[in-house]
Amino acid sequence: MSCVSPESKPDWKAYVLREMSADAARQAEAHLATCSICHEEVATLRLTLDTLSTLREEEMPRRIAFVSDKVFEPRWWQRVFNPTFAAGALVAAAILIHGFMGTSQSQVDAAVAKAVAQVEARHMQEIQAAYEQLDVRDKQVANLVRNAMLSQ
Amino acid sequence: MIFREVEDPDLIAKARRGDVEAYNLLVSRWEKRVFNYLLRLVSNREDAMDVSQEVFLKAYQSLPKLDDPARFSGWLFRIAHNEAFSLLRRKRPETSLLGEPRPAEALLESGPRLLPMELSLAVETALGRLSPDQREAVLLKVYQGFKFEEMAEILECPVSTVKSRLYTALDLLKTTLAPMHKNAFLKQSLRGEL
C-alpha cells in the first residue's frame, strides 16, 4: 500500500522515541495499521533501538572520590569567595567604616558580637559535621568487623 | 511497609546545608551513568574517570547555583558535556574527533550470529563512527532517556538542532547496524517465547 505524502507522514522517529503527544501517537498508530511501508520503517527503527540497547554498561575502574576527600576541599580563592566568609568580611568592613565615621562604642560592640556569633555558629556546624562523619565511619568499621567475624 | 527512597532534591537540599553524606549518596547514585556517558564520548576509560571526578567536584562546588533541584540530572549532564568537550578540544591535535578505525570494525560486517559481547562491541564501533555531536545525541536520548527539551538545555542548542543530530545519527546507525538486526530480532523473539 502506498504511503501518504512525505510532508504529512508521521514523524516515526519521534514515535519510537516516545516524543509524540498522545493524540499524535493515536493518529500515527491508526495510519500504521494500514500502511505497510510505514510499518516496515517503524519495525526497522525499533530493531535499531533494540540493537543499540545491547551495549553493555561499563563498570567504573574506581569509585569517585567522595567530598570528604582532599580533592573536594575548596581552593583558597573559593574559601575567600565563600558566602559565609563574605558575610563575615562585610561585617568586619562595616565595623571599620563605622569606626572611621565616629560611630558609638555600643554600635561597634553589637557589630563585633554579631560577627563573633556568626563565626561560632560556623564552627559549631563544622564540629557537628565532623561528629556525623565519625559516626558514619564508626558504623562502617563496626560492620566490617561484624562481617569478618561472621565469615570466620 | 512501603519504603520511600530519599529523592534527589532532598539530598541536594541537605548537601547545600553542608551534609557531606547526602552529597556522597548523590554521587553514588549518578557516578555510573555519568561515567558511561563520558566513556562513550571520550572513548578512553582513564579520561572518562578523570572527567567524571572533575564533573562531581564542579557540581559540588556549584550546587548553590542550581536553580531548580528537580532538574539536577540535566544540570549534572550539562557539566559533564562541557567537561567532555573541553577535553576533546584539548586533545584534538593528537586524536581526531571523528574517531579512529578500530579492530572491532570487522564485527559490523560479520552478520547476525554474534555473541552478546561481540554485539555490544559492534554497537560501540557503530557509535564510534558517528560525529561527537551525533553520538552525544544518541547517548542522551537512547541511553540516558532525556526528553528533547532537556537535551536542548544540556547541549545549549535549539530543539530542532537536537532532533536533526539525533535523526541523522539514527539513519546512519540503521544502515550500519542492519546486519545485526537479525540477531537482535532473534533475541527479541526468544524473550517473547520464554
Short mmCIF file of C-alpha atoms in Angstrom, two decimals:
data_model
loop_
_atom_site.label_atom_id
_atom_site.label_comp_id
_atom_site.label_asym_id
_atom_site.label_seq_id
_atom_site.Cartn_x
_atom_site.Cartn_y
_atom_site.Cartn_z
CA MET A 1 0.00 0.00 0.00
CA SER A 2 1.27 3.47 -0.84
CA CYS A 3 2.01 5.92 1.91
CA VAL A 4 0.79 9.49 2.50
CA SER A 5 2.92 12.32 1.11
CA PRO A 6 6.29 12.79 2.88
CA GLU A 7 5.13 16.14 4.32
CA SER A 8 2.14 14.64 6.12
CA LYS A 9 3.86 11.37 7.05
CA PRO A 10 4.04 10.86 10.83
CA ASP A 11 7.38 11.55 12.47
CA TRP A 12 8.20 7.88 13.14
CA LYS A 13 11.48 8.62 14.90
CA ALA A 14 9.63 10.81 17.41
CA TYR A 15 7.08 8.00 17.72
CA VAL A 16 9.58 5.23 18.57
CA LEU A 17 11.49 7.62 20.86
CA ARG A 18 8.24 8.37 22.77
CA GLU A 19 8.40 12.07 21.95
CA MET A 20 4.97 12.22 20.31
CA SER A 21 1.91 13.61 22.07
CA ALA A 22 -0.80 11.07 22.97
CA ASP A 23 -3.14 12.43 20.27
CA ALA A 24 -0.49 12.42 17.56
CA ALA A 25 0.56 8.90 18.58
CA ARG A 26 -3.03 7.63 18.27
CA GLN A 27 -3.34 9.12 14.78
CA ALA A 28 0.03 7.70 13.80
CA GLU A 29 -0.97 4.24 15.04
CA ALA A 30 -4.18 4.36 13.01
CA HIS A 31 -2.08 5.08 9.92
CA LEU A 32 0.45 2.43 10.87
CA ALA A 33 -2.23 -0.25 10.91
CA THR A 34 -3.00 0.37 7.25
CA CYS A 35 0.40 1.25 5.75
CA SER A 36 2.92 -1.50 5.08
CA ILE A 37 5.68 0.97 4.13
CA CYS A 38 5.44 2.83 7.45
CA HIS A 39 5.05 -0.47 9.29
CA GLU A 40 8.38 -1.61 7.90
CA GLU A 41 10.03 1.73 8.72
CA VAL A 42 8.87 1.56 12.33
CA ALA A 43 9.97 -2.07 12.63
CA THR A 44 13.46 -1.19 11.37
CA LEU A 45 13.71 1.76 13.77
CA ARG A 46 12.67 -0.45 16.69
CA LEU A 47 15.23 -3.08 15.70
CA THR A 48 17.91 -0.37 15.57
CA LEU A 49 16.98 0.78 19.08
CA ASP A 50 16.91 -2.85 20.29
CA THR A 51 20.37 -3.42 18.85
CA LEU A 52 21.63 -0.22 20.47
CA SER A 53 20.28 -1.43 23.81
CA THR A 54 22.68 -4.40 23.71
CA LEU A 55 25.56 -2.03 24.52
CA ARG A 56 26.94 -3.15 27.87
CA GLU A 57 27.16 -0.70 30.72
CA GLU A 58 30.79 -0.49 31.82
CA GLU A 59 31.85 -0.79 35.44
CA MET A 60 33.89 2.09 36.79
CA PRO A 61 37.61 1.39 37.31
CA ARG A 62 37.29 3.01 40.75
CA ARG A 63 34.74 4.97 42.74
CA ILE A 64 34.51 8.75 42.56
CA ALA A 65 36.47 10.34 45.42
CA PHE A 66 33.92 11.46 47.97
CA VAL A 67 33.52 15.02 49.14
CA SER A 68 35.27 14.25 52.42
CA ASP A 69 38.40 13.53 50.41
CA LYS A 70 41.13 16.13 49.83
CA VAL A 71 40.16 16.60 46.19
CA PHE A 72 36.84 18.16 47.22
CA GLU A 73 38.37 20.69 49.57
CA PRO A 74 37.77 24.23 48.28
CA ARG A 75 40.74 26.15 46.94
CA TRP A 76 41.93 29.32 48.71
CA TRP A 77 40.04 31.65 46.38
CA GLN A 78 36.87 29.61 46.83
CA ARG A 79 37.24 29.99 50.60
CA VAL A 80 37.63 33.74 50.14
CA PHE A 81 34.50 33.96 47.99
CA ASN A 82 32.54 31.59 50.24
CA PRO A 83 29.21 33.29 51.19
CA THR A 84 29.82 32.76 54.94
CA PHE A 85 33.31 34.20 54.70
CA ALA A 86 31.99 37.08 52.59
CA ALA A 87 29.32 37.80 55.22
CA GLY A 88 32.00 37.88 57.92
CA ALA A 89 34.16 40.15 55.80
CA LEU A 90 31.21 42.50 55.25
CA VAL A 91 30.57 42.72 58.98
CA ALA A 92 34.26 43.42 59.59
CA ALA A 93 34.23 46.11 56.89
CA ALA A 94 31.09 47.64 58.40
CA ILE A 95 32.79 47.80 61.80
CA LEU A 96 35.81 49.52 60.29
CA ILE A 97 33.73 52.03 58.33
CA HIS A 98 31.59 52.78 61.37
CA GLY A 99 34.80 53.25 63.37
CA PHE A 100 36.14 55.76 60.87
CA MET A 101 32.83 57.62 60.78
CA GLY A 102 32.83 58.04 64.57
CA THR A 103 30.11 55.52 65.41
CA SER A 104 29.29 54.98 69.08
CA GLN A 105 31.05 52.22 71.08
CA SER A 106 27.74 50.35 71.65
CA GLN A 107 27.17 50.01 67.88
CA VAL A 108 30.71 48.72 67.38
CA ASP A 109 30.21 46.24 70.23
CA ALA A 110 26.96 44.99 68.71
CA ALA A 111 28.59 44.51 65.30
CA VAL A 112 31.55 42.66 66.86
CA ALA A 113 29.18 40.43 68.87
CA LYS A 114 27.25 39.62 65.70
CA ALA A 115 30.45 38.72 63.81
CA VAL A 116 31.68 36.55 66.70
CA ALA A 117 28.29 34.78 66.89
CA GLN A 118 28.46 34.02 63.16
CA VAL A 119 31.97 32.57 63.45
CA GLU A 120 30.94 30.48 66.47
CA ALA A 121 27.86 29.18 64.69
CA ARG A 122 30.00 28.18 61.72
CA HIS A 123 32.47 26.39 63.97
CA MET A 124 29.62 24.54 65.67
CA GLN A 125 28.32 23.41 62.27
CA GLU A 126 31.79 22.18 61.28
CA ILE A 127 32.18 20.30 64.56
CA GLN A 128 28.71 18.76 64.16
CA ALA A 129 29.53 17.67 60.59
CA ALA A 130 32.82 16.16 61.78
CA TYR A 131 30.99 14.22 64.51
CA GLU A 132 28.47 12.93 61.98
CA GLN A 133 31.28 11.76 59.71
CA LEU A 134 32.98 9.99 62.60
CA ASP A 135 29.68 8.36 63.45
CA VAL A 136 29.27 7.04 59.90
CA ARG A 137 32.85 5.74 59.83
CA ASP A 138 32.39 4.06 63.23
CA LYS A 139 29.35 2.26 61.90
CA GLN A 140 31.27 1.20 58.76
CA VAL A 141 34.12 -0.18 60.88
CA ALA A 142 31.64 -1.99 63.15
CA ASN A 143 30.00 -3.53 60.06
CA LEU A 144 33.37 -4.63 58.66
CA VAL A 145 34.32 -6.24 61.98
CA ARG A 146 30.95 -7.95 62.27
CA ASN A 147 31.14 -9.27 58.67
CA ALA A 148 34.69 -10.50 59.26
CA MET A 149 33.57 -12.34 62.41
CA LEU A 150 30.59 -13.86 60.66
CA SER A 151 32.72 -15.11 57.78
CA GLN A 152 35.11 -16.92 60.16
CA MET B 1 5.63 -1.17 54.85
CA ILE B 2 6.35 0.95 51.80
CA PHE B 3 9.95 2.13 51.66
CA ARG B 4 10.27 5.55 50.06
CA GLU B 5 13.73 6.32 48.81
CA VAL B 6 15.06 9.79 49.60
CA GLU B 7 14.60 11.88 46.46
CA ASP B 8 17.46 13.75 44.79
CA PRO B 9 16.06 17.23 45.62
CA ASP B 10 16.02 16.29 49.34
CA LEU B 11 19.64 15.17 49.11
CA ILE B 12 20.56 18.36 47.25
CA ALA B 13 18.92 20.49 49.96
CA LYS B 14 20.87 18.59 52.64
CA ALA B 15 24.13 18.82 50.68
CA ARG B 16 23.63 22.57 50.35
CA ARG B 17 23.36 22.76 54.14
CA GLY B 18 26.74 21.06 54.39
CA ASP B 19 25.62 17.44 54.76
CA VAL B 20 28.55 15.62 53.16
CA GLU B 21 26.89 12.20 53.35
CA ALA B 22 23.93 13.49 51.34
CA TYR B 23 26.25 14.52 48.52
CA ASN B 24 28.09 11.20 48.78
CA LEU B 25 24.78 9.45 48.23
CA LEU B 26 24.05 11.63 45.19
CA VAL B 27 27.47 10.76 43.78
CA SER B 28 26.91 7.04 44.28
CA ARG B 29 23.53 7.32 42.53
CA TRP B 30 24.82 9.12 39.46
CA GLU B 31 28.50 8.20 39.06
CA LYS B 32 27.99 5.12 36.87
CA ARG B 33 25.60 6.85 34.47
CA VAL B 34 27.88 9.88 34.15
CA PHE B 35 30.96 7.67 33.70
CA ASN B 36 29.32 5.60 30.95
CA TYR B 37 28.10 8.72 29.15
CA LEU B 38 31.61 10.21 29.29
CA LEU B 39 33.25 6.94 28.32
CA ARG B 40 31.23 6.78 25.08
CA LEU B 41 32.05 10.42 24.38
CA VAL B 42 35.79 10.48 25.07
CA SER B 43 36.43 6.78 24.22
CA ASN B 44 39.07 6.33 26.92
CA ARG B 45 38.47 4.81 30.37
CA GLU B 46 41.07 6.85 32.24
CA ASP B 47 39.96 10.11 30.62
CA ALA B 48 36.33 9.25 31.38
CA MET B 49 37.26 8.54 35.00
CA ASP B 50 39.22 11.78 35.38
CA VAL B 51 36.46 13.82 33.76
CA SER B 52 33.83 12.11 35.97
CA GLN B 53 35.83 13.12 39.02
CA GLU B 54 36.02 16.70 37.76
CA VAL B 55 32.28 16.75 36.99
CA PHE B 56 31.30 15.77 40.54
CA LEU B 57 33.81 18.20 42.01
CA LYS B 58 32.42 21.06 39.89
CA ALA B 59 28.85 20.01 40.66
CA TYR B 60 29.60 20.08 44.40
CA GLN B 61 31.18 23.50 44.19
CA SER B 62 28.34 24.86 42.02
CA LEU B 63 25.49 23.25 43.97
CA PRO B 64 24.37 26.60 45.46
CA LYS B 65 23.92 27.89 41.89
CA LEU B 66 21.50 25.11 40.89
CA ASP B 67 18.19 26.98 40.43
CA ASP B 68 15.80 24.04 40.39
CA PRO B 69 16.88 20.89 42.30
CA ALA B 70 14.23 18.90 40.39
CA ARG B 71 16.38 19.38 37.28
CA PHE B 72 19.57 18.07 38.83
CA SER B 73 20.14 15.34 36.24
CA GLY B 74 20.06 17.73 33.26
CA TRP B 75 22.27 20.19 35.12
CA LEU B 76 24.77 17.45 36.00
CA PHE B 77 24.91 16.19 32.40
CA ARG B 78 25.41 19.76 31.19
CA ILE B 79 28.51 19.99 33.37
CA ALA B 80 29.61 16.58 32.03
CA HIS B 81 29.01 17.71 28.44
CA ASN B 82 31.08 20.87 28.94
CA GLU B 83 33.93 18.97 30.60
CA ALA B 84 33.97 16.26 27.91
CA PHE B 85 34.04 18.69 25.01
CA SER B 86 36.66 20.77 26.75
CA LEU B 87 38.84 17.64 26.91
CA LEU B 88 38.08 16.72 23.29
CA ARG B 89 39.06 20.20 22.16
CA ARG B 90 42.34 19.98 24.11
CA LYS B 91 43.09 16.58 22.60
CA ARG B 92 42.02 17.45 19.06
CA PRO B 93 45.56 17.82 17.65
CA GLU B 94 46.56 14.29 18.65
CA THR B 95 43.31 12.37 18.11
CA SER B 96 40.64 13.02 15.53
CA LEU B 97 37.19 13.87 16.87
CA LEU B 98 35.70 11.60 14.28
CA GLY B 99 37.30 8.60 15.93
CA GLU B 100 39.94 6.27 14.68
CA PRO B 101 39.44 2.95 12.91
CA ARG B 102 39.05 0.20 15.49
CA PRO B 103 39.82 -3.51 15.31
CA ALA B 104 36.15 -4.19 16.01
CA GLU B 105 35.14 -2.66 12.65
CA ALA B 106 35.12 -6.15 11.17
CA LEU B 107 32.34 -7.15 13.56
CA LEU B 108 30.00 -4.79 11.76
CA GLU B 109 30.42 -6.87 8.62
CA SER B 110 30.15 -10.22 10.34
CA GLY B 111 26.40 -10.58 10.22
CA PRO B 112 23.77 -11.67 12.66
CA ARG B 113 25.41 -14.55 14.54
CA LEU B 114 27.23 -12.56 17.18
CA LEU B 115 27.69 -13.29 20.86
CA PRO B 116 26.26 -10.64 23.25
CA MET B 117 29.77 -9.36 23.96
CA GLU B 118 30.54 -9.08 20.23
CA LEU B 119 27.19 -7.42 19.59
CA SER B 120 27.95 -4.85 22.28
CA LEU B 121 31.35 -4.23 20.71
CA ALA B 122 29.75 -3.83 17.29
CA VAL B 123 27.33 -1.25 18.68
CA GLU B 124 30.23 0.57 20.33
CA THR B 125 32.04 0.62 16.99
CA ALA B 126 28.94 1.87 15.16
CA LEU B 127 28.58 4.66 17.72
CA GLY B 128 32.26 5.47 17.23
CA ARG B 129 31.60 6.12 13.54
CA LEU B 130 29.23 8.97 14.37
CA SER B 131 30.40 12.54 14.86
CA PRO B 132 30.73 13.52 18.55
CA ASP B 133 27.57 15.68 18.30
CA GLN B 134 25.52 12.88 16.78
CA ARG B 135 26.91 10.32 19.22
CA GLU B 136 26.12 12.54 22.18
CA ALA B 137 22.54 12.99 20.97
CA VAL B 138 22.13 9.19 20.88
CA LEU B 139 23.74 8.79 24.31
CA LEU B 140 21.47 11.38 25.93
CA LYS B 141 18.28 10.10 24.31
CA VAL B 142 18.69 6.33 23.98
CA TYR B 143 20.88 5.55 26.99
CA GLN B 144 20.00 8.36 29.42
CA GLY B 145 16.36 8.84 28.45
CA PHE B 146 16.29 12.64 28.36
CA LYS B 147 13.46 14.44 26.56
CA PHE B 148 14.25 16.67 23.55
CA GLU B 149 13.76 19.83 25.66
CA GLU B 150 16.11 18.58 28.36
CA MET B 151 18.71 17.67 25.73
CA ALA B 152 18.44 21.17 24.27
CA GLU B 153 19.21 22.60 27.72
CA ILE B 154 22.14 20.27 28.29
CA LEU B 155 23.63 20.96 24.86
CA GLU B 156 22.65 24.64 24.88
CA CYS B 157 21.13 24.50 21.41
CA PRO B 158 17.62 24.60 19.89
CA VAL B 159 15.38 21.51 19.96
CA SER B 160 15.47 21.49 16.14
CA THR B 161 19.27 21.02 16.28
CA VAL B 162 18.89 18.19 18.79
CA LYS B 163 16.36 16.45 16.53
CA SER B 164 18.47 16.96 13.44
CA ARG B 165 21.57 15.43 15.08
CA LEU B 166 19.63 12.53 16.56
CA TYR B 167 17.66 11.72 13.41
CA THR B 168 20.78 11.79 11.23
CA ALA B 169 22.52 9.53 13.75
CA LEU B 170 19.61 7.09 13.75
CA ASP B 171 19.62 6.94 9.95
CA LEU B 172 23.35 6.19 9.96
CA LEU B 173 23.01 3.60 12.73
CA LYS B 174 20.07 1.97 10.96
CA THR B 175 22.31 1.32 7.97
CA THR B 176 25.44 0.38 9.94
CA LEU B 177 23.63 -1.97 12.29
CA ALA B 178 21.42 -3.57 9.63
CA PRO B 179 23.45 -6.85 9.63
CA MET B 180 22.97 -7.04 13.40
CA HIS B 181 19.20 -6.62 13.28
CA LYS B 182 18.50 -10.29 12.75
CA ASN B 183 20.44 -11.10 15.91
CA ALA B 184 18.52 -8.57 17.97
CA PHE B 185 15.28 -9.76 16.38
CA LEU B 186 16.16 -13.37 17.25
CA LYS B 187 16.82 -12.42 20.88
CA GLN B 188 13.58 -10.46 20.95
CA SER B 189 11.65 -13.49 19.65
CA LEU B 190 13.35 -15.75 22.21
CA ARG B 191 12.42 -13.36 25.01
CA GLY B 192 8.84 -13.44 23.75
CA GLU B 193 8.78 -17.23 23.80
CA LEU B 194 10.17 -17.50 27.32
#
